[in-house]
Amino acid sequence: MVTVEYTRDHFVVMLRKAGLAEVADEAERVLPDPVEDRRIAAFLVPYGITLDQLASRMGGTL
């Protein structure tokens, strides 16, 4: 499995664009920079969101 890293700011912007402002605020507080996709996936679990669902909200790509 290939690990992908994103900047925390990039991930926060994606969440805001997807209409998830409160989740974005929490991500900004708790996630490291950069952040691996696996850590992002784990972060999203309590919110009932998967990376695939987030990508879908973003038009298909993160």
Backbone atoms as SQL, in Angstrom:
CREATE TABLE atoms (id INTEGER PRIMARY KEY, chain TEXT, resi INTEGER, resn TEXT, atom TEXT, x REAL, y REAL, z REAL);
INSERT INTO atoms VALUES
  (1, 'A', 1, 'MET', 'N', 0.835, -1.176, 0.000),
  (2, 'A', 1, 'MET', 'CA', 0.000, 0.000, 0.000),
  (3, 'A', 1, 'MET', 'C', 0.883, 1.243, 0.000),
  (4, 'A', 2, 'VAL', 'N', 0.574, 2.170, -0.868),
  (5, 'A', 2, 'VAL', 'CA', 1.330, 3.410, -0.979),
  (6, 'A', 2, 'VAL', 'C', 0.740, 4.440, -0.020),
  (7, 'A', 3, 'THR', 'N', 1.607, 5.075, 0.735),
  (8, 'A', 3, 'THR', 'CA', 1.174, 6.126, 1.646),
  (9, 'A', 3, 'THR', 'C', 1.279, 7.466, 0.936),
  (10, 'A', 4, 'VAL', 'N', 0.230, 8.257, 1.057),
  (11, 'A', 4, 'VAL', 'CA', 0.205, 9.587, 0.451),
  (12, 'A', 4, 'VAL', 'C', 0.168, 10.610, 1.572),
  (13, 'A', 5, 'GLU', 'N', 0.958, 11.662, 1.438),
  (14, 'A', 5, 'GLU', 'CA', 0.955, 12.738, 2.422),
  (15, 'A', 5, 'GLU', 'C', 0.322, 13.983, 1.820),
  (16, 'A', 6, 'TYR', 'N', -0.410, 14.689, 2.652),
  (17, 'A', 6, 'TYR', 'CA', -1.003, 15.970, 2.282),
  (18, 'A', 6, 'TYR', 'C', -0.562, 16.996, 3.313),
  (19, 'A', 7, 'THR', 'N', -0.527, 18.261, 2.914),
  (20, 'A', 7, 'THR', 'CA', -0.330, 19.277, 3.940),
  (21, 'A', 7, 'THR', 'C', -1.627, 19.370, 4.734),
  (22, 'A', 8, 'ARG', 'N', -1.506, 19.707, 5.980),
  (23, 'A', 8, 'ARG', 'CA', -2.703, 19.861, 6.806),
  (24, 'A', 8, 'ARG', 'C', -3.610, 20.933, 6.205),
  (25, 'A', 9, 'ASP', 'N', -3.020, 22.028, 5.733),
  (26, 'A', 9, 'ASP', 'CA', -3.820, 23.106, 5.149),
  (27, 'A', 9, 'ASP', 'C', -4.617, 22.630, 3.940),
  (28, 'A', 10, 'HIS', 'N', -4.010, 21.800, 3.101),
  (29, 'A', 10, 'HIS', 'CA', -4.712, 21.258, 1.928),
  (30, 'A', 10, 'HIS', 'C', -5.923, 20.446, 2.377),
  (31, 'A', 11, 'PHE', 'N', -5.740, 19.597, 3.363),
  (32, 'A', 11, 'PHE', 'CA', -6.830, 18.771, 3.867),
  (33, 'A', 11, 'PHE', 'C', -7.928, 19.638, 4.486),
  (34, 'A', 12, 'VAL', 'N', -7.547, 20.655, 5.248),
  (35, 'A', 12, 'VAL', 'CA', -8.521, 21.553, 5.871),
  (36, 'A', 12, 'VAL', 'C', -9.333, 22.278, 4.799),
  (37, 'A', 13, 'VAL', 'N', -8.678, 22.746, 3.756),
  (38, 'A', 13, 'VAL', 'CA', -9.384, 23.414, 2.655),
  (39, 'A', 13, 'VAL', 'C', -10.362, 22.454, 1.990),
  (40, 'A', 14, 'MET', 'N', -9.951, 21.202, 1.781),
  (41, 'A', 14, 'MET', 'CA', -10.849, 20.206, 1.180),
  (42, 'A', 14, 'MET', 'C', -12.091, 20.020, 2.040),
  (43, 'A', 15, 'LEU', 'N', -11.904, 19.915, 3.350),
  (44, 'A', 15, 'LEU', 'CA', -13.043, 19.743, 4.251),
  (45, 'A', 15, 'LEU', 'C', -13.986, 20.940, 4.183),
  (46, 'A', 16, 'ARG', 'N', -13.431, 22.128, 4.170),
  (47, 'A', 16, 'ARG', 'CA', -14.274, 23.334, 4.097),
  (48, 'A', 16, 'ARG', 'C', -15.049, 23.374, 2.778),
  (49, 'A', 17, 'LYS', 'N', -14.380, 23.057, 1.674),
  (50, 'A', 17, 'LYS', 'CA', -15.052, 23.042, 0.368),
  (51, 'A', 17, 'LYS', 'C', -16.154, 21.990, 0.321),
  (52, 'A', 18, 'ALA', 'N', -15.995, 20.930, 1.097),
  (53, 'A', 18, 'ALA', 'CA', -16.997, 19.863, 1.147),
  (54, 'A', 18, 'ALA', 'C', -18.133, 20.202, 2.113),
  (55, 'A', 19, 'GLY', 'N', -18.081, 21.395, 2.719),
  (56, 'A', 19, 'GLY', 'CA', -19.134, 21.809, 3.635),
  (57, 'A', 19, 'GLY', 'C', -18.981, 21.270, 5.041),
  (58, 'A', 20, 'LEU', 'N', -17.767, 20.891, 5.397),
  (59, 'A', 20, 'LEU', 'CA', -17.503, 20.284, 6.706),
  (60, 'A', 20, 'LEU', 'C', -16.636, 21.210, 7.561),
  (61, 'A', 21, 'ALA', 'N', -17.130, 22.424, 7.789),
  (62, 'A', 21, 'ALA', 'CA', -16.349, 23.450, 8.485),
  (63, 'A', 21, 'ALA', 'C', -15.955, 23.035, 9.900),
  (64, 'A', 22, 'GLU', 'N', -16.865, 22.415, 10.645),
  (65, 'A', 22, 'GLU', 'CA', -16.537, 22.016, 12.020),
  (66, 'A', 22, 'GLU', 'C', -15.471, 20.924, 12.043),
  (67, 'A', 23, 'VAL', 'N', -15.556, 20.003, 11.099),
  (68, 'A', 23, 'VAL', 'CA', -14.547, 18.942, 10.992),
  (69, 'A', 23, 'VAL', 'C', -13.209, 19.571, 10.605),
  (70, 'A', 24, 'ALA', 'N', -13.248, 20.555, 9.714),
  (71, 'A', 24, 'ALA', 'CA', -12.031, 21.255, 9.296),
  (72, 'A', 24, 'ALA', 'C', -11.375, 21.955, 10.481),
  (73, 'A', 25, 'ASP', 'N', -12.187, 22.601, 11.314),
  (74, 'A', 25, 'ASP', 'CA', -11.642, 23.278, 12.498),
  (75, 'A', 25, 'ASP', 'C', -10.927, 22.291, 13.413),
  (76, 'A', 26, 'GLU', 'N', -11.533, 21.129, 13.621),
  (77, 'A', 26, 'GLU', 'CA', -10.918, 20.107, 14.479),
  (78, 'A', 26, 'GLU', 'C', -9.633, 19.567, 13.844),
  (79, 'A', 27, 'ALA', 'N', -9.652, 19.347, 12.541),
  (80, 'A', 27, 'ALA', 'CA', -8.461, 18.857, 11.836),
  (81, 'A', 27, 'ALA', 'C', -7.308, 19.836, 11.998),
  (82, 'A', 28, 'GLU', 'N', -7.625, 21.114, 11.908),
  (83, 'A', 28, 'GLU', 'CA', -6.607, 22.150, 12.056),
  (84, 'A', 28, 'GLU', 'C', -5.971, 22.109, 13.443),
  (85, 'A', 29, 'ARG', 'N', -6.769, 21.749, 14.431),
  (86, 'A', 29, 'ARG', 'CA', -6.271, 21.695, 15.812),
  (87, 'A', 29, 'ARG', 'C', -5.456, 20.445, 16.113),
  (88, 'A', 30, 'VAL', 'N', -5.851, 19.294, 15.557),
  (89, 'A', 30, 'VAL', 'CA', -5.276, 18.035, 16.048),
  (90, 'A', 30, 'VAL', 'C', -4.333, 17.302, 15.089),
  (91, 'A', 31, 'LEU', 'N', -4.410, 17.581, 13.805),
  (92, 'A', 31, 'LEU', 'CA', -3.582, 16.820, 12.861),
  (93, 'A', 31, 'LEU', 'C', -2.205, 17.444, 12.685),
  (94, 'A', 32, 'PRO', 'N', -1.200, 16.605, 12.459),
  (95, 'A', 32, 'PRO', 'CA', 0.152, 17.114, 12.199),
  (96, 'A', 32, 'PRO', 'C', 0.244, 17.658, 10.775),
  (97, 'A', 33, 'ASP', 'N', 1.345, 18.288, 10.479),
  (98, 'A', 33, 'ASP', 'CA', 1.603, 18.788, 9.126),
  (99, 'A', 33, 'ASP', 'C', 3.013, 18.377, 8.733),
  (100, 'A', 34, 'PRO', 'N', 3.168, 17.539, 7.713),
  (101, 'A', 34, 'PRO', 'CA', 2.139, 16.953, 6.842),
  (102, 'A', 34, 'PRO', 'C', 1.406, 15.810, 7.544),
  (103, 'A', 35, 'VAL', 'N', 0.332, 15.354, 6.898),
  (104, 'A', 35, 'VAL', 'CA', -0.476, 14.272, 7.458),
  (105, 'A', 35, 'VAL', 'C', -0.663, 13.180, 6.407),
  (106, 'A', 36, 'GLU', 'N', -0.477, 11.936, 6.831),
  (107, 'A', 36, 'GLU', 'CA', -0.616, 10.790, 5.921),
  (108, 'A', 36, 'GLU', 'C', -2.081, 10.447, 5.710),
  (109, 'A', 37, 'ASP', 'N', -2.369, 9.872, 4.539),
  (110, 'A', 37, 'ASP', 'CA', -3.747, 9.502, 4.211),
  (111, 'A', 37, 'ASP', 'C', -4.343, 8.535, 5.228),
  (112, 'A', 38, 'ARG', 'N', -3.536, 7.636, 5.767),
  (113, 'A', 38, 'ARG', 'CA', -4.053, 6.696, 6.776),
  (114, 'A', 38, 'ARG', 'C', -4.505, 7.424, 8.042),
  (115, 'A', 39, 'ARG', 'N', -3.757, 8.431, 8.419),
  (116, 'A', 39, 'ARG', 'CA', -4.130, 9.213, 9.613),
  (117, 'A', 39, 'ARG', 'C', -5.385, 10.036, 9.334),
  (118, 'A', 40, 'ILE', 'N', -5.500, 10.554, 8.113),
  (119, 'A', 40, 'ILE', 'CA', -6.711, 11.275, 7.722),
  (120, 'A', 40, 'ILE', 'C', -7.915, 10.350, 7.797),
  (121, 'A', 41, 'ALA', 'N', -7.770, 9.140, 7.261),
  (122, 'A', 41, 'ALA', 'CA', -8.867, 8.169, 7.279),
  (123, 'A', 41, 'ALA', 'C', -9.296, 7.880, 8.714),
  (124, 'A', 42, 'ALA', 'N', -8.333, 7.697, 9.610),
  (125, 'A', 42, 'ALA', 'CA', -8.646, 7.428, 11.015),
  (126, 'A', 42, 'ALA', 'C', -9.314, 8.641, 11.667),
  (127, 'A', 43, 'PHE', 'N', -8.865, 9.830, 11.316),
  (128, 'A', 43, 'PHE', 'CA', -9.458, 11.056, 11.850),
  (129, 'A', 43, 'PHE', 'C', -10.928, 11.183, 11.445),
  (130, 'A', 44, 'LEU', 'N', -11.259, 10.785, 10.226),
  (131, 'A', 44, 'LEU', 'CA', -12.620, 10.935, 9.705),
  (132, 'A', 44, 'LEU', 'C', -13.620, 9.929, 10.269),
  (133, 'A', 45, 'VAL', 'N', -13.142, 8.795, 10.784),
  (134, 'A', 45, 'VAL', 'CA', -14.032, 7.720, 11.255),
  (135, 'A', 45, 'VAL', 'C', -15.101, 8.209, 12.240),
  (136, 'A', 46, 'PRO', 'N', -14.747, 8.957, 13.287),
  (137, 'A', 46, 'PRO', 'CA', -15.784, 9.379, 14.238),
  (138, 'A', 46, 'PRO', 'C', -16.874, 10.264, 13.617),
  (139, 'A', 47, 'TYR', 'N', -16.570, 10.858, 12.479),
  (140, 'A', 47, 'TYR', 'CA', -17.534, 11.720, 11.796),
  (141, 'A', 47, 'TYR', 'C', -18.371, 10.950, 10.773),
  (142, 'A', 48, 'GLY', 'N', -18.091, 9.651, 10.639),
  (143, 'A', 48, 'GLY', 'CA', -18.838, 8.825, 9.701),
  (144, 'A', 48, 'GLY', 'C', -18.524, 9.126, 8.251),
  (145, 'A', 49, 'ILE', 'N', -17.299, 9.595, 8.001),
  (146, 'A', 49, 'ILE', 'CA', -16.877, 9.969, 6.650),
  (147, 'A', 49, 'ILE', 'C', -15.681, 9.110, 6.258),
  (148, 'A', 50, 'THR', 'N', -15.663, 8.642, 5.022),
  (149, 'A', 50, 'THR', 'CA', -14.496, 7.928, 4.499),
  (150, 'A', 50, 'THR', 'C', -13.759, 8.839, 3.526),
  (151, 'A', 51, 'LEU', 'N', -12.519, 8.487, 3.218),
  (152, 'A', 51, 'LEU', 'CA', -11.777, 9.252, 2.213),
  (153, 'A', 51, 'LEU', 'C', -12.494, 9.218, 0.869),
  (154, 'A', 52, 'ASP', 'N', -13.084, 8.076, 0.525),
  (155, 'A', 52, 'ASP', 'CA', -13.821, 7.972, -0.738),
  (156, 'A', 52, 'ASP', 'C', -15.015, 8.922, -0.758),
  (157, 'A', 53, 'GLN', 'N', -15.729, 9.014, 0.360),
  (158, 'A', 53, 'GLN', 'CA', -16.870, 9.927, 0.428),
  (159, 'A', 53, 'GLN', 'C', -16.419, 11.377, 0.312),
  (160, 'A', 54, 'LEU', 'N', -15.310, 11.704, 0.964),
  (161, 'A', 54, 'LEU', 'CA', -14.783, 13.061, 0.872),
  (162, 'A', 54, 'LEU', 'C', -14.374, 13.365, -0.562),
  (163, 'A', 55, 'ALA', 'N', -13.695, 12.427, -1.202),
  (164, 'A', 55, 'ALA', 'CA', -13.292, 12.616, -2.600),
  (165, 'A', 55, 'ALA', 'C', -14.517, 12.812, -3.484),
  (166, 'A', 56, 'SER', 'N', -15.565, 12.056, -3.241),
  (167, 'A', 56, 'SER', 'CA', -16.794, 12.180, -4.019),
  (168, 'A', 56, 'SER', 'C', -17.397, 13.577, -3.862),
  (169, 'A', 57, 'ARG', 'N', -17.387, 14.093, -2.645),
  (170, 'A', 57, 'ARG', 'CA', -17.895, 15.452, -2.404),
  (171, 'A', 57, 'ARG', 'C', -17.049, 16.497, -3.116),
  (172, 'A', 58, 'MET', 'N', -15.775, 16.157, -3.336),
  (173, 'A', 58, 'MET', 'CA', -14.853, 17.085, -3.983),
  (174, 'A', 58, 'MET', 'C', -14.817, 16.904, -5.498),
  (175, 'A', 59, 'GLY', 'N', -15.688, 16.083, -6.034),
  (176, 'A', 59, 'GLY', 'CA', -15.717, 15.878, -7.472),
  (177, 'A', 59, 'GLY', 'C', -14.870, 14.715, -7.929),
  (178, 'A', 60, 'GLY', 'N', -14.425, 13.874, -7.000),
  (179, 'A', 60, 'GLY', 'CA', -13.730, 12.658, -7.374),
  (180, 'A', 60, 'GLY', 'C', -12.266, 12.570, -7.007),
  (181, 'A', 61, 'THR', 'N', -11.636, 13.683, -6.634),
  (182, 'A', 61, 'THR', 'CA', -10.220, 13.629, -6.257),
  (183, 'A', 61, 'THR', 'C', -9.981, 14.457, -5.004),
  (184, 'A', 62, 'LEU', 'N', -8.938, 14.071, -4.279),
  (185, 'A', 62, 'LEU', 'CA', -8.568, 14.833, -3.080),
  (186, 'A', 62, 'LEU', 'C', -7.488, 15.819, -3.383);
